[in-house]
XYZ file of C-alpha atoms in Angstrom:
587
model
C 97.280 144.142 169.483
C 95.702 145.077 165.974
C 93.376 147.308 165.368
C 92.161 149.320 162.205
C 89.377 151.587 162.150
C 88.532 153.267 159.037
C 88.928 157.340 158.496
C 91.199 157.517 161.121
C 94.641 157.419 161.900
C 95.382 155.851 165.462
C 98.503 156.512 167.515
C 99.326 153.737 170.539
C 102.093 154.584 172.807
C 102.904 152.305 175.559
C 104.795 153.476 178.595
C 105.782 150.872 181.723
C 102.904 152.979 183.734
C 100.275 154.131 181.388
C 99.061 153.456 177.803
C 97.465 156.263 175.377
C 95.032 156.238 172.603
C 95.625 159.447 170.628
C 92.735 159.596 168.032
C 92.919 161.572 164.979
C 90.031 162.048 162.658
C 89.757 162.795 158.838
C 86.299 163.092 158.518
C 85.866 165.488 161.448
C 87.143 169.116 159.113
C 84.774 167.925 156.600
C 81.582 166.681 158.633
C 82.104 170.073 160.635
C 81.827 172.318 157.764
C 78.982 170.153 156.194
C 77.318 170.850 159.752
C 78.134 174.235 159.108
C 76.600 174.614 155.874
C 73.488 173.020 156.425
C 72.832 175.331 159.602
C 73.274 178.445 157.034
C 70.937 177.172 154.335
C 68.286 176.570 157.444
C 69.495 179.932 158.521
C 70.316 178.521 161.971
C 73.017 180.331 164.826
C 73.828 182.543 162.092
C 74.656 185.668 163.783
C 75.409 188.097 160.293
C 73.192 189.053 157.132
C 75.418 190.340 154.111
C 73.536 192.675 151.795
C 74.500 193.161 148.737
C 71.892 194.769 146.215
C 68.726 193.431 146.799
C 70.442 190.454 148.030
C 70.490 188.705 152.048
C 72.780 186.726 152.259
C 73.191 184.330 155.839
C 75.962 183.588 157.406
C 77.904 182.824 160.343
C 81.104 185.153 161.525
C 83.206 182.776 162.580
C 83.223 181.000 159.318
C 83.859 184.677 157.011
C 86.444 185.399 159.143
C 88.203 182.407 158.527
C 88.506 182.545 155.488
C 88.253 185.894 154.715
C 90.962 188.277 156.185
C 88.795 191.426 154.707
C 85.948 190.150 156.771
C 88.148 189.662 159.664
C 89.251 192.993 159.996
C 85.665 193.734 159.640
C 84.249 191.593 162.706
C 87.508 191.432 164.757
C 88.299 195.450 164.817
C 86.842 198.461 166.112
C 84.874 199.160 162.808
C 80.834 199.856 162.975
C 80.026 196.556 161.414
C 82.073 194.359 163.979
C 78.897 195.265 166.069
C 75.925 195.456 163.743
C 73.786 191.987 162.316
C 73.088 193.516 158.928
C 76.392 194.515 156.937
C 75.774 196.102 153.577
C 78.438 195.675 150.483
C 78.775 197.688 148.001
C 79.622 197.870 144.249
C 79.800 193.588 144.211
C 77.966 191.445 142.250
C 75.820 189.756 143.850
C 75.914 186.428 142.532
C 79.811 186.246 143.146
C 79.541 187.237 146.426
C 77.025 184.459 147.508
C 79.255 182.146 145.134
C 82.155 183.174 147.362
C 80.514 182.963 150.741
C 79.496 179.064 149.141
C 83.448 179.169 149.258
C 84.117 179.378 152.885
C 81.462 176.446 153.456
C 82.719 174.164 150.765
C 85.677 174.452 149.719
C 84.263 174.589 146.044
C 83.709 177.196 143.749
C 83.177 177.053 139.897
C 85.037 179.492 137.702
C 83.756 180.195 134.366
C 83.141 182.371 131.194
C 80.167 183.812 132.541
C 81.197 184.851 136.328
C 84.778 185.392 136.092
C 84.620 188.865 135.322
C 82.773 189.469 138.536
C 84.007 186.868 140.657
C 87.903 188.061 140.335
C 86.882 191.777 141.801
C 85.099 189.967 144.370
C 87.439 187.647 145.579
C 90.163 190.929 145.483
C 88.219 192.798 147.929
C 87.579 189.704 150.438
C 91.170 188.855 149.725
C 90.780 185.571 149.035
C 93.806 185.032 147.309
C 93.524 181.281 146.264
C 89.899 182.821 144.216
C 91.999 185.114 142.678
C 94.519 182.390 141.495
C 91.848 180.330 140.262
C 90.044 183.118 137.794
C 93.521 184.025 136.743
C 94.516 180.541 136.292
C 90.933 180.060 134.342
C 91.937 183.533 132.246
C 95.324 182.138 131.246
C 93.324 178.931 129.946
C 91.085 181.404 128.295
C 93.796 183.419 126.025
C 93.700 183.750 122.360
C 94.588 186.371 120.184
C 91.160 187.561 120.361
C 90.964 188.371 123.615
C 93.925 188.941 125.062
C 94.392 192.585 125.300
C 90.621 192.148 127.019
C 92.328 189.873 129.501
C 95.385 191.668 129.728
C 93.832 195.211 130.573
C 91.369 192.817 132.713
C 94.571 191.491 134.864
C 96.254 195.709 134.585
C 92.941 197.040 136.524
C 92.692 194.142 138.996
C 96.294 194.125 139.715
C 96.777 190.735 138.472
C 100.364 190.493 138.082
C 101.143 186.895 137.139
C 98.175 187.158 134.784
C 99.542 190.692 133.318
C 102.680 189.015 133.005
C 101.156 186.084 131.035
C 98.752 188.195 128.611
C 101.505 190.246 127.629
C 103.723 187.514 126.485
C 100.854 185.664 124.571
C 100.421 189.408 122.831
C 103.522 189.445 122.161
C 104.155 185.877 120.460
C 100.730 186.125 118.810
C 101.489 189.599 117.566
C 100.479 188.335 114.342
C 97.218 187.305 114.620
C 96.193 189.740 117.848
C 96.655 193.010 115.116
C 93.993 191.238 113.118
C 91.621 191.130 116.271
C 89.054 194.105 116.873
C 90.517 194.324 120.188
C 93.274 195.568 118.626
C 91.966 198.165 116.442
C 90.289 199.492 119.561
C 93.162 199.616 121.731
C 93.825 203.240 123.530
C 97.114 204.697 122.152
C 99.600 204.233 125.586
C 98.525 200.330 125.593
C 99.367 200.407 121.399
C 102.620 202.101 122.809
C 103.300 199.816 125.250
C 102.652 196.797 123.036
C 104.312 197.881 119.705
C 107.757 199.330 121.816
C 108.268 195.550 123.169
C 111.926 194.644 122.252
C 110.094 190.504 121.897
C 107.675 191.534 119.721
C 107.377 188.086 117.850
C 107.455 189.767 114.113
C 109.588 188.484 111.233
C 110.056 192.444 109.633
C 108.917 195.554 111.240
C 106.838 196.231 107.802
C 104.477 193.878 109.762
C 104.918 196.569 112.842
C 104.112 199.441 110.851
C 100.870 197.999 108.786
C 99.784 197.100 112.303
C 100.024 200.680 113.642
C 98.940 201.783 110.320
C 95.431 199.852 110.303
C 95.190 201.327 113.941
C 95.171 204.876 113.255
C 92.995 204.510 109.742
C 90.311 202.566 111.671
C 89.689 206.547 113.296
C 91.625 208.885 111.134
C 89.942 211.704 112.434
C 90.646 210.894 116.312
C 93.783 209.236 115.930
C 95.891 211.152 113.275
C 97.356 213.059 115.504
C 99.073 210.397 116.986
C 100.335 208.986 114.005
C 103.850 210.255 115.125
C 103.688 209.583 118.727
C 103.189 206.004 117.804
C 105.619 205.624 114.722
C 108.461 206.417 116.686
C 108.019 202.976 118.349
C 108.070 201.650 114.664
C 111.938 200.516 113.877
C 112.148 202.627 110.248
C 115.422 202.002 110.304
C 115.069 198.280 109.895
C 112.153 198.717 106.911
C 113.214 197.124 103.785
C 114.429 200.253 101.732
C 112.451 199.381 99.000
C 109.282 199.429 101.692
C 110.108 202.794 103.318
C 110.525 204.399 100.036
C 107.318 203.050 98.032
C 105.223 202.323 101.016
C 105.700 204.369 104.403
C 107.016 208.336 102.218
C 104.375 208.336 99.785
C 101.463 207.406 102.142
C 99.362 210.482 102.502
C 98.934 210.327 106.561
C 102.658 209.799 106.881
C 103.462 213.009 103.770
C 101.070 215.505 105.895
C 102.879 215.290 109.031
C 106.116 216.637 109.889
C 107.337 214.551 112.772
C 106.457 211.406 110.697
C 108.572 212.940 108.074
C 111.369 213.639 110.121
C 111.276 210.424 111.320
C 111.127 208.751 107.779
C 114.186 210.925 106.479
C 116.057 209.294 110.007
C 115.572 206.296 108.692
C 116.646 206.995 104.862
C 119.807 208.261 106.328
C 120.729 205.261 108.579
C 120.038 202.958 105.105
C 122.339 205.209 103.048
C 124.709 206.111 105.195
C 126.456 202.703 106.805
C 129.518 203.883 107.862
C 127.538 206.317 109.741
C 125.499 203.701 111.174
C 127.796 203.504 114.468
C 126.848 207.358 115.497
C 123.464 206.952 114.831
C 122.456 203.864 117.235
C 119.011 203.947 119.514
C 116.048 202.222 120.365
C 114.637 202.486 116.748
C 117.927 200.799 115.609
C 117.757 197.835 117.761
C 116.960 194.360 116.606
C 113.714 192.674 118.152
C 114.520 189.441 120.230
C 111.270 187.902 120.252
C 111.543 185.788 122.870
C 110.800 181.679 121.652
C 107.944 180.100 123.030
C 110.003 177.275 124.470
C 108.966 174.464 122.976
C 109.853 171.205 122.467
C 108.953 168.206 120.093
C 108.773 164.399 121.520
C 109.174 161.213 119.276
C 107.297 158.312 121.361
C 107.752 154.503 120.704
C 107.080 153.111 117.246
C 108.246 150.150 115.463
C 111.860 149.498 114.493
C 114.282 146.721 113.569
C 111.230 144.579 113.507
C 109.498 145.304 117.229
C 107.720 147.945 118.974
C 109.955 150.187 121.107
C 109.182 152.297 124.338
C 112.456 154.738 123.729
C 111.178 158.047 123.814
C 113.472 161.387 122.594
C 112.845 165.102 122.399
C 114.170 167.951 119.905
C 114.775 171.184 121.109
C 114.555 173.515 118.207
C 116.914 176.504 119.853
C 120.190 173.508 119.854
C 118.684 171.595 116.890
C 119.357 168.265 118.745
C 117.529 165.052 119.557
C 118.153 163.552 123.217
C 116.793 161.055 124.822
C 114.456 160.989 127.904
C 113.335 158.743 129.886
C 111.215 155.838 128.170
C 107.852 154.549 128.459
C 106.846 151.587 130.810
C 105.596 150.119 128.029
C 106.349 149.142 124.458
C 104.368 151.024 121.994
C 103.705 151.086 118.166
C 100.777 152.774 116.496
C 100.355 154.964 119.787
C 98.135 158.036 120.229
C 100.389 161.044 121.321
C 98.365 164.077 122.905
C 99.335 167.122 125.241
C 97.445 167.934 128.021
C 98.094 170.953 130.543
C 101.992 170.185 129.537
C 102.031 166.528 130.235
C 102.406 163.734 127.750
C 99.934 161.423 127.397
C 100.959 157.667 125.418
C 97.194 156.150 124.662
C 96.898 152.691 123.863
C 99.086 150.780 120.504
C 100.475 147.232 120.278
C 103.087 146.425 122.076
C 104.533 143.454 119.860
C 102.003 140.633 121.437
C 99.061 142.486 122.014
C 96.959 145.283 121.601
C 96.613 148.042 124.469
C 94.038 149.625 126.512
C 96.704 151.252 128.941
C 98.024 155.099 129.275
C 100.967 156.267 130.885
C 101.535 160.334 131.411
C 104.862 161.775 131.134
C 105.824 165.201 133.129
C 109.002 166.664 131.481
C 109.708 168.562 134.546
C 110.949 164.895 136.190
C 111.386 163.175 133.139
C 109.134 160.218 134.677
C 106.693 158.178 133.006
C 103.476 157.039 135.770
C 100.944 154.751 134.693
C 98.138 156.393 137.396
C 95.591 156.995 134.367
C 92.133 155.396 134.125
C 93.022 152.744 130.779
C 90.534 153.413 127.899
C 87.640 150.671 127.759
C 88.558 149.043 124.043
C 92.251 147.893 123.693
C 93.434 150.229 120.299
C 96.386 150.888 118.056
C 96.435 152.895 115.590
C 94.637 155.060 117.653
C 94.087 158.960 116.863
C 94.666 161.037 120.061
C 93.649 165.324 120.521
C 93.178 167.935 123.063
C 89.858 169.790 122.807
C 88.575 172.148 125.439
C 90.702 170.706 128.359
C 89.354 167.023 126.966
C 91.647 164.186 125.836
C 89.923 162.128 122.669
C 90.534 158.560 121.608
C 89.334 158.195 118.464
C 88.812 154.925 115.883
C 92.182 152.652 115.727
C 91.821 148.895 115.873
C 91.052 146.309 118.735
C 92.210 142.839 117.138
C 88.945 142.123 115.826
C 87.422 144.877 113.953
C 88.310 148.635 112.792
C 86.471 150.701 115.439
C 84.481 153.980 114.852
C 84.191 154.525 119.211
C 85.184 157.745 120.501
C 85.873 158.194 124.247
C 87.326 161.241 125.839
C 89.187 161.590 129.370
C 88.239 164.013 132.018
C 91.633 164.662 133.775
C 90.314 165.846 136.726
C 87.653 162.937 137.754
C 90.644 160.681 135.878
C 87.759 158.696 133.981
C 86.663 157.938 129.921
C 83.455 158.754 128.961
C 82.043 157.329 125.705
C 80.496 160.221 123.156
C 79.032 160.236 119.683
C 80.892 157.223 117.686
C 82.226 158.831 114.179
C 79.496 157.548 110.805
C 82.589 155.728 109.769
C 84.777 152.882 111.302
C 88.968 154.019 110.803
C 92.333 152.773 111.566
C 95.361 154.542 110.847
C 93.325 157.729 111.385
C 94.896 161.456 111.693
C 92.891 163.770 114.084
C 93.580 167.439 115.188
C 91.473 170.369 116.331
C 90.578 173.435 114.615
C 88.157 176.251 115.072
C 86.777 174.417 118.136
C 86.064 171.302 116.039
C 87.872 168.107 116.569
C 88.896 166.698 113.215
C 89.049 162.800 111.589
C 91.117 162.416 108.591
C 91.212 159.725 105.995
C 92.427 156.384 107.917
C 91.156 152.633 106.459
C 87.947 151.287 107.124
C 90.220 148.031 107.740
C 89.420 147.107 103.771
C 90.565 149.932 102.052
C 92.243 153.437 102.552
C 89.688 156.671 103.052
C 90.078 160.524 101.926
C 86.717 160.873 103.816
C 86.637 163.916 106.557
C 84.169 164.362 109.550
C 84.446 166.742 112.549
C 82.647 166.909 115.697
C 81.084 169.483 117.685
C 81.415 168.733 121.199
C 78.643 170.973 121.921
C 76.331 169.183 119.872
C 77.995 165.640 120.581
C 77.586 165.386 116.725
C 79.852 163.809 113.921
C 79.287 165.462 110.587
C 81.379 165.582 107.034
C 83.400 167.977 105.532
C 84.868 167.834 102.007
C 87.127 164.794 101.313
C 91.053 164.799 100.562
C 91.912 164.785 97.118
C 93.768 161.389 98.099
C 93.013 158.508 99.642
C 95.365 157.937 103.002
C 95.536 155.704 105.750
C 98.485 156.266 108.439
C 99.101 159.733 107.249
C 100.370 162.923 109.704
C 97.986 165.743 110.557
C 98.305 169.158 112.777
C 96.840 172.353 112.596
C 99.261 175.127 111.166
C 98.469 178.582 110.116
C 94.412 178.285 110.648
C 94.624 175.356 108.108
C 94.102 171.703 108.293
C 97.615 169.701 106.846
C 97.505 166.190 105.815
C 100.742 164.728 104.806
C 102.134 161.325 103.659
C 100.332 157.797 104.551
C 99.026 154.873 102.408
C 97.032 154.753 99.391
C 95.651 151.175 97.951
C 99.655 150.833 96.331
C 102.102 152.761 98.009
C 103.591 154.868 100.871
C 103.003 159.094 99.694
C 105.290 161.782 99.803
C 102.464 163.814 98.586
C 100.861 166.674 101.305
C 97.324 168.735 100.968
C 95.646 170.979 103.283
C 91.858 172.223 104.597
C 90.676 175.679 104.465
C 87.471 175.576 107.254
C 86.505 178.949 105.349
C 85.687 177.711 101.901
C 85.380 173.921 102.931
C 88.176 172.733 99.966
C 91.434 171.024 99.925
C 94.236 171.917 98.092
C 97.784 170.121 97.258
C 100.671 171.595 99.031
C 104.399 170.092 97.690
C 105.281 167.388 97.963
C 107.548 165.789 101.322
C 111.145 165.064 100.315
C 110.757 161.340 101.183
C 107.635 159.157 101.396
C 106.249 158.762 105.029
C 103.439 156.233 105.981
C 103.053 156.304 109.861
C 104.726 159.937 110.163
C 104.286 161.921 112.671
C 103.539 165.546 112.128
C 103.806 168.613 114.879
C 104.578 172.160 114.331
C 107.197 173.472 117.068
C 107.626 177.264 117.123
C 105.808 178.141 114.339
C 107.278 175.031 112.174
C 105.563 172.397 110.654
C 107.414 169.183 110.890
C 106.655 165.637 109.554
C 108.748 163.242 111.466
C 109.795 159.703 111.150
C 107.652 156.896 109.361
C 108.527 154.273 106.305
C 109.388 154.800 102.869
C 108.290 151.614 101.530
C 111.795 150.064 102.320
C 113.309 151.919 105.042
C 112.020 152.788 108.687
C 112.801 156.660 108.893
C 114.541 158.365 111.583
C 115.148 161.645 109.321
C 113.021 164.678 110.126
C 111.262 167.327 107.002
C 110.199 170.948 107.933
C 107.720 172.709 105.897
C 108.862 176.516 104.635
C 105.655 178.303 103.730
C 107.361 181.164 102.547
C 109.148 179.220 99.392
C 106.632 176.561 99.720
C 109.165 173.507 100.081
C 110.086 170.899 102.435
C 113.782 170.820 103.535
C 115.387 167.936 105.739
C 116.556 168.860 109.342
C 118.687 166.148 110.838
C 117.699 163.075 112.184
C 115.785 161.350 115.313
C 118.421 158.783 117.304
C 115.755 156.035 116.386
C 114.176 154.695 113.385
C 110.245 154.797 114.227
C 107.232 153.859 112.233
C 103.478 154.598 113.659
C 105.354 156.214 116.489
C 103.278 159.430 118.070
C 104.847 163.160 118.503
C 103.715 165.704 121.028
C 104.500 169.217 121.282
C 104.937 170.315 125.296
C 105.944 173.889 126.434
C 108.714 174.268 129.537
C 107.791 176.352 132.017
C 111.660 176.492 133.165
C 112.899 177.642 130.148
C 114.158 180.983 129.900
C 112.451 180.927 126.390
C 109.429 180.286 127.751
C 106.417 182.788 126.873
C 103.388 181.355 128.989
């Protein structure tokens, strides 16, 4: 006997003396608590009214209780309001509570910039654990360097461990850029402590760990010179450049009027002159910071070699310097849009030696599997330009067989579906894209006749393309990332020849400058910066299909090579991804 019936799953057992029918529904859970609901918002059987404020909010007890163990101590126990039909809440916002109480109904709440701040207190006192993940899940989404002491002293007074945990590691990579923040310069002295005594500190010289705590006390000299010394003492003197603690920390004025600060400062003179002394005179001011690295890695995807698209995929871990390979794609791919999003690997489109490709595969590192489960774009493209912005994947331009395209979709990862937005003023192939200040970025590219040094960036708040000051030189196929708050371009195709030559974008003044030149010229390169290094990878000379690998030193302001890929790849993509099981990891 067959027999389907849909929504349910159906059980026959037959016995010599009796048969059964066990039935099991799916929909029932869900058409229950969509009963449910509907009887609150018609305020029908419910049998509590939560006030908060100047708020009623309706309810059934059953349903709190659930979900809630804070309101099932409250209805279940011997306290007053297990008996009363009016409970009053205090010191809750109002509009998280009812958001919550939506919760227990739905099974859906939104978290967002404008609630989380109230909704994460809420959820703590109805202990509603999975809320709490969710803000601090949204929070960790949220961090930059301007607002991570906010979040972390945000996660400190909620009790937020994981999210404490996270915010102080992000502080202390992005040391750099959080001492430039106002949150910084506002900070109370034990969190400056706390922050500045960190044996990962991610500095490259503790003169920038002094000019930090420095800039902290003279944005309040009067309030906060007398803790000059209480905080230098977290400052490794010892390990100052001579030449800095001499000129720079004894003859500042703030650091000459205090006596602990001096004391401190002659410590360190002694340690620098005296090294064979150096052995008695070890302590916490005298140990070396280990920053911790931010664990990431650096993946070379398909590409053309030997004369054919390839699907081997490899990854460079800068802490062994080595390239290994992984698993490879389902698909061969050349001219391939690379992205990262929420540390998976996403392969968009290319040509796969026959034809051109509308297809995506995701890659998780943590299985090292490939999975082709992603909604395909609705154009075939290589030569495709693929970014993250604001949790969005973007296709951008590339080429369909027939025509150059200017069409710009962007994947929703959640709903696993392209949207269309606003197509770019100009059609381009071969284009470089990257994000920066909130603003995705398209660079140069070929209208399909010629190559372009033309910019535009769009604002995905106003769905608008718009242009930005050109490249100095025309390039089509060229490497782009984001590195230092600047824009890089490097390599490509002009009208005659594959470049060596590299420029990059200041958003602030709208120009672009040269940078020097790569060692070797790259057309199709692929450029990523891992750890705080910006490397151009791969590509073609103008003879020879690369597998060699260039990383940019900004301090000397020169490329140097640094070894070489297992494969030769042209118009391959590279992706940056973060391990969460590394020991290295910081977030």
């Amino acid at each position: 006997m067959n027999t389907t019936m849909a929504g349910a799953q159906q059980v026959f057992e037959t016995q010599p003396q009796q048969a059964k029918f066990v039935y099991i529904s799916d929909r029932h859970p869900k058409d229950t608590l969509e009963m449910t609901n509907i009887l609150r918002k018609q305020r029908e059987l419910c049998d509590v009214v939560i006030n908060v404020n100047d708020k009623k909010i309706y309810a059934h007890r059953i349903i709190l209780s659930a979900c809630s163990p804070y309101f099932r101590a409250m209805f279940t126990g011997e306290l007053a309001e297990s008996r009363q039909t009016e409970v009053a809440i205090r010191d809750i916002d109002e509009r998280a509570m009812e958001s919550l109480v939506d919760f227990a109904y739905t099974s859906t709440v939104t978290v967002e910039e404008s609630n989380v701040q109230t909704l994460l207190p809420a959820a703590c006192l109805l202990q509603l654990s999975e809320i709490q993940e969710a803000c601090c899940e949204f929070l960790k989404r949220q961090l930059d360097p301007s607002n991570c002491l906010g979040i972390r002293a945000f996660a400190d007074t909620h009790a937020c461990r994981d999210l404490l945990r996270v915010a102080d590691k992000f502080t202390q990579h992005k040391f750099l850029q959080v001492m430039e923040s106002e949150e910084f310069m506002l900070l109370p002295v034990n969190q400056l402590m706390e922050i500045i005594s960190s044996d990962e500190l991610n500095v490259h010289s503790e003169e920038q760990v002094y000019n930090a705590i420095i800039s902290w006390v003279k944005y309040n000299i009067p309030e906060r010179r007398t803790h000059l010394a209480e905080v230098l003492q977290h400052v490794r003197l010892p390990l100052l450049n001579p030449k800095f603690l001499v000129g720079t920390v004894s003859s500042d004025l703030l650091i000459r009027s205090d006596e602990a600060c001096r004391d401190l400062v002659d410590e360190a003179k002694n340690y620098l002159l005296l090294p064979q002394e150096r052995p008695l005179m070890q302590g916490p001011r005298t140990r070396p910071r280990k920053p911790i690295r931010c664990g990431e890695v650096l993946f070379a995807v398909g590409g053309w070699c030997s004369g054919d698209a390839i699907s081997s995929v490899e990854r460079f871990d800068p802490q062994s310097g080595e390239w290994r390979m992984v698993a490879p794609m389902c698909k061969r791919r050349c001219g391939v849009g690379i992205a990262v999003l929420d540390d998976l690997l996403y392969a968009v489109g290319g040509h796969d030696g026959s034809s051109y490709l509308n297809s995506i595969e995701r890659y998780d590192p943590q299985t090292n599997q490939w999975s082709s489960d992603v909604a395909p774009t609705s154009t075939c493209r290589t030569s495709v330009g693929v970014a993250v912005l604001d949790g969005y994947m973007y296709a951008v331009g590339g080429q369909d067989g027939v025509s150059c395209l200017n069409i710009v979709e962007r994947y929703e990862p959640h709903a696993n579906r392209w949207t269309r937005v606003a197509s770019m003023s100009t059609r381009r192939l071969g284009v470089a894209v990257a994000v920066l200040g909130g603003f995705l970025y398209a660079v140069g590219g070929s209208d399909g006749t010629s190559p372009l040094n033309i910019v535009e960036k769009y604002d995905p708040r106003t769905n608008k393309w718009t242009p930005v000051a050109p490249m100095g030189t025309k390039r089509k196929h060229l490497g782009c990332a984001v590195y230092n708050d600047m824009l890089y371009a490097v390599g490509g195709r002009d009208e005659q020849t594959e470049l060596s030559s590299a420029e990059r974008y200041d958003p602030l003044s709208n120009t672009w400058k040269p940078i020097v030149a790569m060692n070797s010229r790259r057309s199709g390169v692929g450029l990523a910066v891992v750890n705080g290094r910006l490397m151009a990878v791969g590509g073609f000379d103008g003879t020879t299909y690369l597998k060699t690998v260039e990383v940019y030193d900004p301090d000397t302001k020169s490329w140097r090579m640094c070894g070489s890929m297992n494969y030769r790849r042209l118009g391959g993509g590279v992706g940056v991804v973060k391990l969460p099981q590394s020991e290295s990891n910081v977030w």
